[in-house]
Coordinates of C-alpha atoms and ligand atoms in Angstrom, one line a residue:
M1 CA -1.1 -31.2 -61.0
A2 CA 1.4 -30.0 -58.3
N3 CA 0.9 -26.9 -56.7
G4 CA 2.4 -23.7 -57.1
E5 CA 4.5 -22.0 -59.8
F6 CA 7.0 -25.0 -60.2
G7 CA 4.4 -27.2 -60.1
L8 CA 2.8 -25.8 -63.2
I9 CA 6.2 -25.7 -64.9
D10 CA 6.5 -29.4 -64.0
H11 CA 3.1 -30.1 -65.5
I12 CA 3.7 -28.2 -68.6
R13 CA 7.0 -30.2 -69.2
A14 CA 5.2 -33.5 -68.5
T15 CA 2.5 -32.5 -71.1
F16 CA 4.6 -31.6 -73.9
A17 CA 6.8 -33.9 -76.1
R18 CA 10.6 -34.1 -75.1
P19 CA 12.8 -31.8 -77.1
A20 CA 14.8 -33.6 -80.0
E21 CA 18.6 -35.0 -79.2
G22 CA 21.0 -32.2 -78.5
M23 CA 18.5 -29.6 -77.6
V24 CA 17.9 -28.5 -73.6
G25 CA 14.5 -27.5 -72.9
I26 CA 12.7 -26.5 -69.5
G27 CA 14.4 -26.5 -66.6
D28 CA 17.4 -24.6 -67.0
D29 CA 18.2 -20.7 -67.3
C30 CA 18.2 -21.1 -70.9
A31 CA 17.1 -23.5 -73.4
I32 CA 19.8 -24.6 -76.0
V33 CA 19.5 -25.2 -79.6
P34 CA 22.7 -26.6 -81.2
A35 CA 23.4 -24.5 -84.5
G36 CA 26.6 -25.7 -86.4
E37 CA 29.6 -24.7 -84.5
C38 CA 28.0 -23.0 -81.6
D39 CA 24.9 -23.5 -79.4
L40 CA 22.1 -21.0 -79.3
L41 CA 21.2 -19.9 -75.8
I42 CA 17.7 -18.7 -75.6
S43 CA 15.5 -17.4 -72.9
T44 CA 12.1 -15.4 -72.0
D45 CA 11.4 -13.2 -68.7
M46 CA 8.4 -11.0 -67.9
V47 CA 8.4 -7.8 -66.0
I48 CA 4.6 -7.1 -64.8
E49 CA 3.5 -3.9 -63.0
G50 CA 2.5 -4.7 -59.3
V51 CA 4.4 -8.0 -59.3
H52 CA 7.8 -6.9 -60.3
F53 CA 7.6 -2.9 -60.0
L54 CA 5.2 -0.2 -58.7
R55 CA 4.9 2.6 -61.3
S56 CA 4.5 4.9 -58.3
D57 CA 7.9 4.0 -57.0
A58 CA 10.1 2.9 -59.8
E59 CA 11.9 5.1 -62.2
P60 CA 10.9 4.1 -65.8
E61 CA 14.7 4.0 -66.6
A62 CA 15.4 1.5 -64.0
V63 CA 12.2 -0.8 -65.1
G64 CA 13.9 -0.7 -68.7
H65 CA 17.2 -1.5 -67.3
K66 CA 15.9 -4.5 -65.1
A67 CA 13.6 -5.9 -68.1
A68 CA 17.0 -6.2 -70.2
A69 CA 19.2 -7.3 -67.1
V70 CA 17.5 -10.2 -65.8
N71 CA 17.3 -11.6 -69.3
I72 CA 20.9 -11.0 -70.0
S73 CA 21.6 -12.5 -66.6
D74 CA 20.1 -15.7 -67.7
I75 CA 22.6 -16.1 -70.6
A76 CA 25.4 -15.2 -68.0
A77 CA 24.2 -18.0 -66.3
M78 CA 24.9 -20.6 -68.8
G79 CA 28.2 -19.0 -69.3
G80 CA 27.1 -17.6 -72.6
K81 CA 27.6 -14.2 -74.7
P82 CA 24.5 -12.2 -75.1
V83 CA 23.7 -11.4 -78.8
A84 CA 20.3 -10.0 -79.0
T85 CA 17.0 -9.2 -77.5
F86 CA 13.3 -9.0 -78.4
L87 CA 10.9 -6.6 -76.4
S88 CA 7.0 -7.0 -76.2
I89 CA 5.3 -4.4 -74.3
A90 CA 1.4 -3.9 -73.2
L91 CA 0.9 -0.5 -72.3
P92 CA -2.2 1.5 -70.8
K93 CA -2.9 5.1 -72.0
D94 CA -1.1 6.7 -69.1
A95 CA 2.2 5.1 -70.0
Q96 CA 2.0 5.5 -73.6
G97 CA 3.9 8.8 -73.7
E98 CA 6.8 9.9 -71.3
W99 CA 6.8 6.6 -69.1
V100 CA 7.6 4.4 -72.2
E101 CA 10.2 6.8 -73.6
R102 CA 12.2 7.0 -70.2
F103 CA 11.7 2.9 -70.2
L104 CA 13.3 2.7 -73.5
E105 CA 16.2 4.7 -72.6
G106 CA 17.0 2.4 -69.5
Y107 CA 16.6 -0.6 -71.9
R108 CA 18.9 1.0 -74.4
A109 CA 21.5 1.9 -72.0
I110 CA 22.1 -1.3 -70.6
S111 CA 21.7 -3.1 -74.1
E112 CA 24.5 -1.0 -75.4
Q113 CA 26.7 -1.7 -72.4
Y114 CA 26.6 -5.3 -73.0
G115 CA 26.8 -4.9 -76.9
V116 CA 23.3 -6.7 -77.2
A117 CA 20.9 -5.8 -80.3
L118 CA 17.3 -5.3 -80.2
L119 CA 15.9 -7.3 -83.1
G120 CA 12.2 -7.2 -82.7
G121 CA 9.2 -7.5 -80.3
D122 CA 5.7 -6.7 -80.1
T123 CA 3.6 -3.7 -79.1
T124 CA 0.1 -3.8 -77.5
S125 CA -2.2 -1.7 -75.2
S126 CA -3.4 -2.9 -72.0
L127 CA -6.4 -2.0 -70.1
R128 CA -4.4 -1.0 -66.6
D129 CA -0.9 -2.3 -66.0
V130 CA 2.2 -2.2 -67.9
A131 CA 3.4 -5.7 -68.8
I132 CA 6.7 -6.5 -70.6
N133 CA 8.1 -9.7 -71.9
V134 CA 11.8 -9.7 -73.1
A135 CA 13.2 -12.8 -75.2
V136 CA 17.1 -13.0 -75.1
V137 CA 19.3 -14.9 -77.5
G138 CA 23.2 -15.7 -76.5
R139 CA 25.6 -18.3 -77.9
C140 CA 28.5 -20.3 -76.6
G141 CA 30.9 -23.2 -78.2
R142 CA 28.8 -26.3 -78.8
G143 CA 28.1 -28.6 -75.8
E144 CA 29.9 -25.9 -73.5
A145 CA 27.0 -24.1 -71.6
L146 CA 27.1 -24.6 -67.9
L147 CA 23.7 -26.5 -66.7
R148 CA 22.0 -26.8 -63.3
S149 CA 22.6 -30.7 -63.6
G150 CA 26.6 -31.2 -63.4
A151 CA 27.2 -30.6 -59.7
Q152 CA 29.3 -33.6 -58.1
V153 CA 29.9 -34.9 -54.5
G154 CA 32.6 -32.8 -52.9
D155 CA 32.3 -29.9 -55.2
T156 CA 32.3 -26.3 -53.5
I157 CA 29.5 -23.9 -53.8
Y158 CA 30.6 -20.3 -54.9
V159 CA 28.6 -17.0 -55.5
T160 CA 30.1 -14.2 -57.6
G161 CA 29.2 -11.2 -55.1
P162 CA 27.1 -10.0 -52.0
L163 CA 23.9 -11.4 -51.4
G164 CA 20.7 -9.9 -50.0
D165 CA 21.3 -6.3 -51.1
S166 CA 18.4 -6.5 -53.4
G167 CA 16.3 -8.1 -50.9
A168 CA 17.1 -5.6 -48.4
G169 CA 16.4 -2.6 -50.9
L170 CA 13.0 -4.0 -51.6
K171 CA 12.3 -4.4 -48.0
A172 CA 13.4 -0.6 -47.5
I173 CA 10.9 0.3 -50.2
L174 CA 8.1 -1.6 -48.9
E175 CA 8.7 -0.5 -45.0
G176 CA 9.2 2.9 -46.0
T177 CA 12.7 2.9 -44.4
E178 CA 14.7 6.5 -44.2
R179 CA 16.7 6.8 -47.5
T180 CA 20.1 7.3 -46.0
S181 CA 23.0 6.9 -48.6
E182 CA 23.1 3.3 -47.5
V183 CA 19.7 2.3 -48.1
E184 CA 19.7 4.1 -51.6
A185 CA 22.7 1.9 -52.4
L186 CA 20.6 -1.0 -51.6
I187 CA 17.5 0.3 -53.4
D188 CA 19.8 0.9 -56.6
R189 CA 20.9 -2.6 -56.4
H190 CA 17.1 -3.7 -56.5
Y191 CA 16.3 -1.8 -59.5
R192 CA 19.6 -1.9 -61.3
P193 CA 20.9 -5.6 -61.2
T194 CA 24.3 -6.2 -62.9
P195 CA 24.3 -9.4 -65.1
R196 CA 27.5 -11.2 -64.4
V197 CA 28.6 -12.0 -68.1
A198 CA 32.4 -11.8 -68.0
E199 CA 32.1 -13.4 -65.0
G200 CA 30.0 -16.4 -66.5
V201 CA 32.1 -16.7 -69.5
A202 CA 35.3 -16.8 -67.2
I203 CA 33.9 -19.6 -65.1
R204 CA 32.9 -21.4 -68.0
T205 CA 36.2 -21.2 -69.9
S206 CA 38.2 -22.4 -66.6
G207 CA 36.9 -25.7 -67.3
K208 CA 36.5 -26.4 -63.4
A209 CA 32.8 -25.4 -63.1
H210 CA 30.2 -28.3 -63.1
A211 CA 26.9 -26.2 -62.6
M212 CA 26.0 -22.7 -62.7
M213 CA 22.9 -20.7 -62.5
D214 CA 21.8 -17.0 -61.6
I215 CA 20.3 -16.1 -58.3
S216 CA 16.8 -14.8 -59.0
D217 CA 14.7 -16.3 -56.2
G218 CA 17.4 -16.5 -53.5
I219 CA 19.9 -19.2 -53.0
A220 CA 17.6 -21.1 -50.4
S221 CA 15.4 -21.7 -53.6
D222 CA 17.9 -21.5 -56.3
L223 CA 20.4 -23.9 -55.0
G224 CA 17.6 -26.4 -54.7
H225 CA 17.2 -26.3 -58.3
I226 CA 20.9 -27.3 -58.9
L227 CA 20.6 -30.1 -56.1
R228 CA 17.3 -31.8 -57.7
A229 CA 18.8 -31.3 -61.0
S230 CA 22.1 -33.1 -60.1
G231 CA 20.7 -35.6 -57.8
V232 CA 23.0 -34.3 -54.6
G233 CA 22.8 -32.5 -51.4
A234 CA 24.6 -29.5 -49.9
E235 CA 25.7 -27.8 -46.7
V236 CA 25.6 -24.0 -46.8
D237 CA 27.4 -22.1 -44.1
L238 CA 24.9 -19.0 -43.4
D239 CA 28.0 -17.5 -41.6
S240 CA 30.0 -17.6 -44.9
L241 CA 27.6 -15.8 -47.1
P242 CA 29.1 -12.5 -48.5
I243 CA 27.3 -9.4 -47.4
S244 CA 27.9 -5.8 -48.5
A245 CA 29.0 -3.1 -45.9
E246 CA 25.7 -1.1 -46.8
M247 CA 23.6 -4.3 -46.0
R248 CA 25.4 -5.0 -42.7
S249 CA 25.0 -1.7 -41.8
V250 CA 21.4 -1.1 -42.5
A251 CA 20.4 -4.4 -41.2
A252 CA 22.4 -3.9 -37.8
A253 CA 20.3 -0.5 -37.5
K254 CA 17.0 -2.1 -38.4
G255 CA 17.6 -5.3 -36.5
W256 CA 17.2 -7.3 -39.6
N257 CA 18.9 -10.7 -39.6
A258 CA 21.6 -10.0 -42.7
S259 CA 22.5 -13.6 -43.3
H260 CA 19.0 -14.9 -43.1
L261 CA 17.8 -12.2 -45.7
A262 CA 21.2 -13.2 -47.7
A263 CA 19.9 -16.6 -47.9
S264 CA 16.3 -16.1 -48.7
A265 CA 15.9 -12.8 -50.5
G266 CA 16.0 -12.8 -54.4
E267 CA 16.9 -10.8 -57.3
D268 CA 20.5 -10.2 -56.8
Y269 CA 21.4 -11.8 -60.0
E270 CA 24.7 -12.9 -58.8
L271 CA 26.0 -16.1 -60.2
L272 CA 25.7 -19.5 -58.1
V273 CA 28.4 -21.8 -59.1
V274 CA 29.4 -25.3 -58.5
G275 CA 32.9 -26.5 -59.2
T276 CA 36.1 -27.9 -58.1
S277 CA 38.4 -26.2 -55.0
E278 CA 40.9 -25.0 -57.7
L279 CA 38.1 -22.7 -59.6
P280 CA 38.9 -19.6 -57.7
Q281 CA 42.7 -19.6 -58.4
L282 CA 41.7 -20.0 -62.2
V283 CA 39.4 -17.0 -62.7
D284 CA 40.3 -13.5 -62.1
I285 CA 37.1 -12.5 -60.7
P286 CA 35.8 -12.7 -56.7
L287 CA 34.4 -16.1 -56.2
Y288 CA 33.0 -16.6 -52.4
S289 CA 32.9 -20.1 -51.2
I290 CA 29.7 -20.7 -49.2
G291 CA 29.2 -24.4 -49.0
R292 CA 29.9 -27.9 -50.5
I293 CA 28.0 -30.7 -52.3
T294 CA 27.1 -33.7 -50.5
A295 CA 25.7 -37.1 -51.1
G296 CA 21.5 -37.0 -50.2
S297 CA 19.2 -34.3 -51.0
G298 CA 18.2 -31.0 -49.9
I299 CA 20.1 -28.1 -47.9
V300 CA 21.8 -28.6 -44.5
W301 CA 22.2 -25.0 -43.3
L302 CA 24.9 -24.3 -40.7
E303 CA 25.1 -21.4 -38.2
G304 CA 27.9 -20.8 -36.0
G305 CA 29.4 -24.5 -36.7
K306 CA 25.9 -25.9 -35.8
K307 CA 22.9 -27.2 -38.1
T308 CA 20.1 -24.9 -37.9
E309 CA 16.5 -25.2 -38.8
F310 CA 16.7 -22.1 -41.1
N311 CA 14.2 -22.9 -44.0
K312 CA 13.4 -20.1 -45.9
S313 CA 12.4 -21.1 -49.4
G314 CA 13.1 -18.2 -51.5
Y315 CA 10.6 -16.2 -53.8
K316 CA 7.8 -18.2 -55.5
H317 CA 5.1 -16.3 -57.7
F318 CA 2.5 -18.6 -56.5
Ligands
LIG401 P1 14.7 -18.2 -64.1 O1 14.5 -17.8 -63.0 O2 16.0 -18.5 -64.7 O3 14.1 -17.2 -65.4 P2 12.3 -19.7 -63.9 O4 12.2 -20.2 -63.0 O5 11.2 -18.6 -64.6 O6 13.8 -19.4 -64.5 O7 11.8 -21.0 -65.0 C1 12.3 -22.2 -64.6 C2 12.3 -23.1 -66.1 O8 11.0 -23.3 -66.4 C3 13.0 -22.3 -67.3 O9 13.7 -23.2 -68.0 C4 11.8 -21.7 -68.0 O10 12.2 -21.8 -69.3 C5 10.6 -22.9 -67.8 N1 9.5 -22.3 -67.8 C6 8.7 -21.3 -66.8 N2 7.5 -21.0 -67.2 C7 7.3 -21.7 -68.5 C8 6.4 -22.0 -69.4 N3 5.0 -21.2 -69.2 N4 6.2 -22.6 -70.5 C9 7.3 -23.5 -70.6 N5 8.6 -23.5 -69.9 C10 8.6 -22.5 -68.7
LIG402 MG1 17.8 -18.0 -64.1

């Protein structure tokens, strides 16, 4: 079996029978199940104490927000509309009172904001850590979901918003950086990501996007998924990555390399989009061009107009 998180996923995919014609299974942001006129989009993501959040640092409401947000984001990543979630929670004794009530408040607030119903789940005890699993269901028109596999040579690569804020926020938490208002803004982006649902729908309905996913592990890793699925390569200009004013300022003060952090840090939950050069004129949302799709494989990074060996591979669980 190949090593690592993605090696294990490949092993699982190879071990099980291929899904029936019309279904899309392992390998995209959501699975696709055709249902009459529409396609059902289904995905699931876990949030584990000690891996995804520290109970000593994260507000319970923020954990609830993020658990729902990262799942809704996978529906956005296909250009779909989220419909419902299922929430499973394993709770140690000391999280069964106020902690879980506040968690549910964060989960409820974002669910309401995105018009997503909670339709079920599962509840158990846990010996020590909080473990959460969310499953999400969304939909879009039959055959209309944007997969990772449609990128074409000559396409432009876009993102929907600034990169690296969440990673910089996490770095600030881990390094105990002084909490200025700019640092607080980055930490807030880490704990309260915004799923780009309206953006995803606008991009899909433009008809000019060929591939899309959400940025959970950083573009260095996530763009690699689109390239492998599509059988193409890419050139990415590190200088063109959109960086927020807060991130630029905090990075300058702390001596962090803002564009390298933007390329390698995860959990921004912006959309990574590949499409034609007309795409930005057809959608009423910001789209930042960061590079282009080429023949070949892998990412060629450019910095100051020259090739660079920058080779951060993004977040992997193991
Ligand atoms: P994302 O970051 O979009 O949530 P992941 O990197 O977690 O995606 O997963 C990549 C793909 O592998 C997805 O299609 C997901 O459904 C699938 N996958 C991950 N873990 C498993 C597993 N244990 N069994 C089956 N499929 C899995
Ligand atoms: Mg995803």
